[in-house]
Short mmCIF file of N, CA and C in Angstrom, two decimals:
data_model
loop_
_atom_site.label_atom_id
_atom_site.label_comp_id
_atom_site.label_asym_id
_atom_site.label_seq_id
_atom_site.Cartn_x
_atom_site.Cartn_y
_atom_site.Cartn_z
N MET A 1 0.88 -1.24 -0.14
CA MET A 1 -0.08 0.08 -0.23
C MET A 1 0.83 1.16 0.29
N ARG A 2 0.74 2.19 -0.64
CA ARG A 2 1.28 3.18 -0.81
C ARG A 2 0.56 4.50 -0.21
N TRP A 3 1.50 5.22 0.57
CA TRP A 3 0.87 6.32 1.38
C TRP A 3 1.10 7.62 0.40
N ASN A 4 -0.13 8.11 0.39
CA ASN A 4 -0.12 9.50 -0.32
C ASN A 4 -0.63 10.58 0.88
N LEU A 5 -0.60 11.86 0.07
CA LEU A 5 -0.94 12.82 1.05
C LEU A 5 -2.36 12.90 1.53
N ASP A 6 -3.21 12.38 0.67
CA ASP A 6 -4.72 12.27 1.18
C ASP A 6 -5.02 11.52 2.00
N VAL A 7 -4.34 10.19 2.11
CA VAL A 7 -4.37 9.19 3.24
C VAL A 7 -3.95 9.64 4.55
N VAL A 8 -2.74 9.93 4.46
CA VAL A 8 -2.37 10.53 5.75
C VAL A 8 -3.20 11.78 6.29
N VAL A 9 -3.44 12.71 5.57
CA VAL A 9 -4.44 13.66 6.20
C VAL A 9 -5.82 13.24 6.69
N GLY A 10 -6.33 12.30 5.95
CA GLY A 10 -7.54 11.57 6.29
C GLY A 10 -7.19 10.78 7.59
N VAL A 11 -6.21 10.20 8.03
CA VAL A 11 -5.81 9.52 9.03
C VAL A 11 -5.68 10.35 10.33
N LEU A 12 -4.90 11.48 9.99
CA LEU A 12 -4.89 12.66 11.10
C LEU A 12 -5.94 13.25 11.33
N VAL A 13 -6.88 13.53 10.46
CA VAL A 13 -8.40 14.22 10.77
C VAL A 13 -9.10 13.18 11.69
N GLY A 14 -8.75 11.90 11.31
CA GLY A 14 -9.61 10.71 12.12
C GLY A 14 -9.26 10.87 13.58
N LEU A 15 -7.85 10.81 13.74
CA LEU A 15 -7.20 10.72 15.03
C LEU A 15 -7.44 11.83 15.77
N VAL A 16 -7.47 12.78 15.30
CA VAL A 16 -7.80 14.17 16.10
C VAL A 16 -8.91 14.37 16.39
N GLY A 17 -10.02 13.87 15.57
CA GLY A 17 -11.64 14.04 15.88
C GLY A 17 -12.05 13.08 17.13
N THR A 18 -11.33 11.70 16.97
CA THR A 18 -11.39 10.70 17.88
C THR A 18 -10.79 11.37 19.23
N GLY A 19 -9.71 12.03 19.27
CA GLY A 19 -9.23 12.62 20.60
C GLY A 19 -9.92 13.52 21.13
N LEU A 20 -10.45 14.33 20.24
CA LEU A 20 -11.43 15.36 20.91
C LEU A 20 -12.84 14.70 21.45
N ILE A 21 -13.15 13.78 20.70
CA ILE A 21 -14.65 13.03 21.49
C ILE A 21 -14.00 12.44 22.83
N VAL A 22 -12.98 11.86 22.69
CA VAL A 22 -12.65 11.03 23.99
C VAL A 22 -12.38 12.34 25.37
N ALA A 23 -11.61 13.40 24.82
CA ALA A 23 -11.49 14.40 25.73
C ALA A 23 -12.75 15.23 26.13
N GLY A 24 -13.66 15.08 25.42
CA GLY A 24 -15.11 15.67 25.92
C GLY A 24 -15.85 14.94 26.61
N VAL A 25 -15.61 13.56 26.40
CA VAL A 25 -16.32 12.50 27.44
C VAL A 25 -15.56 12.45 28.57
N VAL A 26 -14.53 12.59 28.84
CA VAL A 26 -13.78 12.61 30.13
C VAL A 26 -13.76 13.73 30.87
N TRP A 27 -13.47 14.90 30.43
CA TRP A 27 -13.55 16.10 30.90
C TRP A 27 -15.06 17.07 30.93
N LYS A 28 -16.06 16.13 30.56
CA LYS A 28 -17.66 16.85 30.29
C LYS A 28 -17.99 17.67 31.55
N GLY A 29 -18.18 18.84 31.27
CA GLY A 29 -18.76 19.67 32.53
C GLY A 29 -17.84 20.00 33.25
N ARG A 30 -16.61 19.73 33.63
CA ARG A 30 -16.01 20.22 34.66
C ARG A 30 -15.39 21.57 34.88
N ALA A 31 -15.56 22.34 33.79
CA ALA A 31 -15.26 23.77 33.87
C ALA A 31 -16.76 24.44 34.42
N VAL A 32 -17.68 23.74 34.61
CA VAL A 32 -18.71 24.37 34.82
C VAL A 32 -19.22 23.90 36.55
N ARG A 33 -18.97 22.66 36.69
CA ARG A 33 -19.03 22.06 38.13
C ARG A 33 -18.05 22.56 38.94
N PRO A 34 -18.51 22.80 40.21
CA PRO A 34 -17.52 23.11 41.06
C PRO A 34 -16.61 21.90 41.70
N PHE A 35 -15.81 22.10 42.21
CA PHE A 35 -14.74 20.90 42.54
C PHE A 35 -15.05 20.58 44.18
N ALA A 36 -15.63 21.68 44.78
CA ALA A 36 -15.35 21.72 46.25
C ALA A 36 -16.98 22.00 46.48
N ALA A 37 -17.61 21.30 47.50
CA ALA A 37 -18.82 21.64 48.10
C ALA A 37 -18.80 22.94 48.59
N SER A 38 -17.70 23.46 49.33
CA SER A 38 -18.10 24.55 49.69
C SER A 38 -17.89 25.82 48.57
N ARG A 39 -17.43 25.51 47.64
CA ARG A 39 -17.54 26.50 46.13
C ARG A 39 -18.83 26.43 46.01
N ALA A 40 -19.53 25.12 45.72
CA ALA A 40 -21.03 25.08 45.38
C ALA A 40 -22.03 25.70 46.20
N ARG A 41 -21.79 25.68 47.60
CA ARG A 41 -22.63 26.34 48.61
C ARG A 41 -22.28 28.14 48.43
N SER A 42 -20.99 28.65 47.95
CA SER A 42 -21.15 29.83 48.00
C SER A 42 -21.73 30.26 46.56
N VAL A 43 -21.55 29.71 45.39
CA VAL A 43 -22.10 30.01 44.45
C VAL A 43 -23.61 30.15 44.57
N ALA A 44 -24.15 29.13 45.33
CA ALA A 44 -25.73 28.80 45.46
C ALA A 44 -26.16 30.18 46.41
N GLN A 45 -25.39 30.55 47.35
CA GLN A 45 -25.75 31.75 48.08
C GLN A 45 -25.61 33.06 47.25
N ARG A 46 -24.49 33.16 46.55
CA ARG A 46 -24.56 34.34 45.56
C ARG A 46 -25.90 34.41 44.62
N GLU A 47 -26.10 33.15 43.96
CA GLU A 47 -27.41 33.23 43.38
C GLU A 47 -28.76 33.50 43.91
N TYR A 48 -28.78 32.86 45.01
CA TYR A 48 -29.82 33.54 46.11
C TYR A 48 -29.96 34.96 46.19
N ALA A 49 -28.90 35.47 46.61
CA ALA A 49 -28.81 37.21 47.07
C ALA A 49 -29.12 37.85 45.77
N ARG A 50 -28.69 37.21 44.61
CA ARG A 50 -28.80 37.86 43.30
C ARG A 50 -30.23 37.84 42.81
N ASP A 51 -30.90 36.78 43.14
CA ASP A 51 -32.41 36.69 42.83
C ASP A 51 -33.27 37.38 43.63
N LEU A 52 -32.83 37.17 44.95
CA LEU A 52 -33.55 38.07 45.77
C LEU A 52 -33.66 39.65 45.41
N GLN A 53 -32.35 40.11 45.17
CA GLN A 53 -32.40 41.38 44.56
C GLN A 53 -33.08 41.72 43.24
N ARG A 54 -32.98 40.82 42.51
CA ARG A 54 -33.82 40.88 41.11
C ARG A 54 -35.23 40.96 41.55
N ALA A 55 -35.78 40.31 42.37
CA ALA A 55 -37.01 40.12 42.55
C ALA A 55 -37.67 41.49 43.31
N ALA A 56 -36.71 41.94 44.13
CA ALA A 56 -36.98 43.30 44.91
C ALA A 56 -37.07 44.41 44.05
N ASP A 57 -36.28 44.41 42.78
CA ASP A 57 -36.33 45.44 41.88
C ASP A 57 -37.62 45.35 41.06
N HIS A 58 -37.89 43.93 40.68
CA HIS A 58 -39.20 43.79 39.96
C HIS A 58 -40.44 44.21 40.56
N VAL A 59 -40.46 43.94 41.81
CA VAL A 59 -41.57 44.14 42.91
C VAL A 59 -41.69 45.94 43.09
N ILE A 60 -40.57 46.58 43.33
CA ILE A 60 -40.45 47.93 43.12
C ILE A 60 -40.95 48.56 41.79
N ALA A 61 -40.65 48.36 40.64
CA ALA A 61 -40.95 48.65 39.34
C ALA A 61 -42.41 48.49 39.38
N THR A 62 -42.90 47.39 39.69
CA THR A 62 -44.37 46.99 39.64
C THR A 62 -45.44 47.78 40.25
N ALA A 63 -44.85 47.90 41.50
CA ALA A 63 -45.44 48.83 42.33
C ALA A 63 -45.51 50.33 42.12
N ARG A 64 -44.27 50.53 41.49
CA ARG A 64 -44.63 51.90 40.89
C ARG A 64 -45.28 52.23 39.83
N ARG A 65 -45.39 51.18 38.91
CA ARG A 65 -46.32 51.35 37.75
C ARG A 65 -47.77 51.70 38.11
N SER A 66 -48.12 50.59 39.09
CA SER A 66 -49.58 50.47 39.28
C SER A 66 -50.08 51.46 40.05
N ALA A 67 -49.05 52.26 40.96
CA ALA A 67 -49.73 53.31 41.78
C ALA A 67 -50.24 54.51 41.11
N GLY A 68 -51.30 55.05 41.22
CA GLY A 68 -51.85 56.09 40.89
C GLY A 68 -51.22 57.73 40.92
N ASP A 69 -51.62 58.50 40.41
CA ASP A 69 -51.21 59.89 40.64
C ASP A 69 -51.08 60.25 41.87
N GLY A 70 -50.10 60.72 42.57
CA GLY A 70 -50.08 61.34 43.93
C GLY A 70 -50.12 60.45 44.73
N GLU A 71 -50.20 58.94 44.81
CA GLU A 71 -50.42 57.88 45.92
C GLU A 71 -49.01 57.43 45.82
N PRO A 72 -48.70 56.70 47.06
CA PRO A 72 -47.34 56.11 47.19
C PRO A 72 -47.47 54.67 46.59
N ALA A 73 -46.22 54.02 46.05
CA ALA A 73 -46.26 52.73 45.54
C ALA A 73 -46.01 52.02 46.86
N ILE A 74 -46.95 50.77 47.18
CA ILE A 74 -46.80 49.99 48.28
C ILE A 74 -45.88 48.64 47.88
N VAL A 75 -44.91 48.71 48.60
CA VAL A 75 -43.84 47.59 48.37
C VAL A 75 -43.89 46.70 49.57
N THR A 76 -44.29 45.48 49.60
CA THR A 76 -44.16 44.46 50.46
C THR A 76 -43.19 43.51 50.61
N VAL A 77 -42.74 42.75 51.64
CA VAL A 77 -41.72 41.93 51.82
C VAL A 77 -42.51 40.65 51.40
N GLU A 78 -43.37 40.33 51.38
CA GLU A 78 -44.41 39.14 51.20
C GLU A 78 -44.48 39.01 49.64
N ALA A 79 -44.45 40.21 48.84
CA ALA A 79 -44.46 40.22 47.52
C ALA A 79 -43.23 39.80 46.99
N VAL A 80 -42.17 40.27 47.65
CA VAL A 80 -40.56 39.88 47.15
C VAL A 80 -40.35 38.33 47.33
N VAL A 81 -41.05 37.76 48.25
CA VAL A 81 -41.00 36.41 48.86
C VAL A 81 -41.77 35.60 47.66
N ARG A 82 -42.91 36.25 47.42
CA ARG A 82 -43.70 35.67 46.16
C ARG A 82 -43.05 35.51 44.88
N VAL A 83 -42.66 36.47 44.56
CA VAL A 83 -42.18 36.73 43.07
C VAL A 83 -40.63 35.76 42.97
N THR A 84 -39.99 35.97 44.15
CA THR A 84 -38.71 35.07 44.29
C THR A 84 -38.98 33.84 44.13
N ARG A 85 -40.39 33.11 44.60
CA ARG A 85 -40.60 31.64 44.73
C ARG A 85 -41.15 31.44 43.21
N GLU A 86 -42.03 32.21 42.80
CA GLU A 86 -42.49 32.21 41.49
C GLU A 86 -41.66 32.24 40.23
N ARG A 87 -40.67 33.33 40.13
CA ARG A 87 -39.80 33.55 39.12
C ARG A 87 -38.65 32.77 39.06
N TYR A 88 -38.17 32.36 40.34
CA TYR A 88 -36.80 32.06 40.40
C TYR A 88 -36.69 30.37 41.03
N GLY A 89 -37.98 29.90 41.42
CA GLY A 89 -38.21 28.56 41.65
C GLY A 89 -37.75 28.05 43.03
N TYR A 90 -37.58 28.96 44.20
CA TYR A 90 -37.08 28.58 45.34
C TYR A 90 -38.42 28.13 46.18
N ALA A 91 -38.05 26.91 46.71
CA ALA A 91 -39.08 26.73 47.79
C ALA A 91 -39.10 27.07 49.10
N VAL A 92 -38.17 27.60 49.57
CA VAL A 92 -38.26 28.18 50.76
C VAL A 92 -37.45 29.72 50.64
N VAL A 93 -38.02 30.81 50.94
CA VAL A 93 -37.47 31.90 50.87
C VAL A 93 -37.57 32.58 52.00
N GLU A 94 -36.60 33.08 52.83
CA GLU A 94 -36.76 33.24 54.17
C GLU A 94 -37.01 34.92 54.21
N ARG A 95 -37.80 35.21 55.19
CA ARG A 95 -38.52 36.63 55.09
C ARG A 95 -37.71 37.50 55.42
N HIS A 96 -36.51 37.31 56.50
CA HIS A 96 -35.70 38.47 56.75
C HIS A 96 -34.76 38.63 55.94
N HIS A 97 -34.44 37.41 54.83
CA HIS A 97 -33.58 37.82 53.96
C HIS A 97 -34.36 38.82 52.59
N ALA A 98 -35.51 38.41 52.38
CA ALA A 98 -36.19 39.17 51.40
C ALA A 98 -36.33 40.44 51.77
N ALA A 99 -36.68 40.69 53.12
CA ALA A 99 -36.59 42.15 53.91
C ALA A 99 -35.29 42.94 53.43
N ALA A 100 -34.21 42.10 53.93
CA ALA A 100 -32.71 42.76 53.77
C ALA A 100 -32.71 43.17 52.22
N ALA A 101 -33.02 42.34 51.48
CA ALA A 101 -32.98 42.73 49.86
C ALA A 101 -33.66 43.73 49.38
N LEU A 102 -34.75 43.63 50.27
CA LEU A 102 -35.77 44.99 49.80
C LEU A 102 -35.41 46.20 50.33
N ARG A 103 -34.89 46.18 51.44
CA ARG A 103 -34.08 47.36 52.36
C ARG A 103 -33.04 47.81 51.28
N ARG A 104 -32.01 47.10 51.00
CA ARG A 104 -31.24 47.67 50.16
C ARG A 104 -31.52 48.29 48.68
N ARG A 105 -32.39 47.54 48.16
CA ARG A 105 -32.92 48.06 46.62
C ARG A 105 -33.82 49.24 47.04
N PHE A 106 -34.60 49.19 48.08
CA PHE A 106 -35.24 50.60 48.65
C PHE A 106 -34.56 51.72 48.67
N GLU A 107 -33.41 51.62 49.26
CA GLU A 107 -32.35 52.79 49.54
C GLU A 107 -31.59 53.07 47.92
N HIS A 108 -31.31 51.95 47.33
CA HIS A 108 -30.65 52.17 45.96
C HIS A 108 -31.34 52.95 45.06
N TRP A 109 -32.83 52.51 45.03
CA TRP A 109 -33.68 53.48 43.88
C TRP A 109 -34.21 54.57 44.64
N ARG A 110 -33.84 54.80 46.14
CA ARG A 110 -34.33 56.23 46.60
C ARG A 110 -35.86 56.11 46.32
N CYS A 111 -36.47 55.10 47.10
CA CYS A 111 -38.04 54.79 47.04
C CYS A 111 -38.84 55.56 47.90
N ALA A 112 -37.70 56.06 49.14
CA ALA A 112 -38.56 56.96 50.17
C ALA A 112 -39.41 58.06 49.99
N VAL A 113 -39.27 58.61 48.51
CA VAL A 113 -39.65 59.65 47.89
C VAL A 113 -41.42 59.25 47.69
N ASP A 114 -41.35 58.13 47.01
CA ASP A 114 -42.66 57.78 46.44
C ASP A 114 -43.02 56.27 46.59
N CYS A 115 -42.41 55.95 47.71
CA CYS A 115 -42.98 54.22 48.01
C CYS A 115 -43.10 54.00 49.57
N VAL A 116 -43.94 53.15 49.97
CA VAL A 116 -43.88 52.77 51.22
C VAL A 116 -43.59 51.30 51.43
N THR A 117 -43.03 50.83 52.57
CA THR A 117 -42.66 49.24 52.53
C THR A 117 -42.77 48.73 54.01
N ASP A 118 -42.77 47.59 54.26
CA ASP A 118 -42.85 47.11 55.51
C ASP A 118 -41.55 46.36 55.87
N ALA A 119 -40.37 46.66 54.80
CA ALA A 119 -39.05 46.06 55.11
C ALA A 119 -38.38 46.60 56.29
N PHE A 120 -38.60 47.71 57.03
CA PHE A 120 -38.03 48.21 57.80
C PHE A 120 -38.42 48.04 59.49
N SER A 121 -39.59 47.30 59.47
CA SER A 121 -40.54 47.02 60.67
C SER A 121 -39.82 45.88 61.12
#
């Protein structure tokens, strides 16, 4: 059998392709999955805090849109808990975490001018 350039290139492409497939099977998902349980917990905590913040922003925006002219927007902690459960799929959302997130976003968006909340009580 004579080796020509087409055969050599075909064999090399086949070997490289097989190597990539084997590497993908061996290292599948390693870049996304954390190696340590402590890292997984810290990522979950950051996501929980971020989702609470987004829910608080959503509730504030919705309350401001639904408020009439001259009346304050009413923003409740229970609304933040409800939105966090419905939009982000958390089974348990602690009220004091939702209240803390709402207080932070309340101050960030300067809501004291046109909003009322129960997060400070």
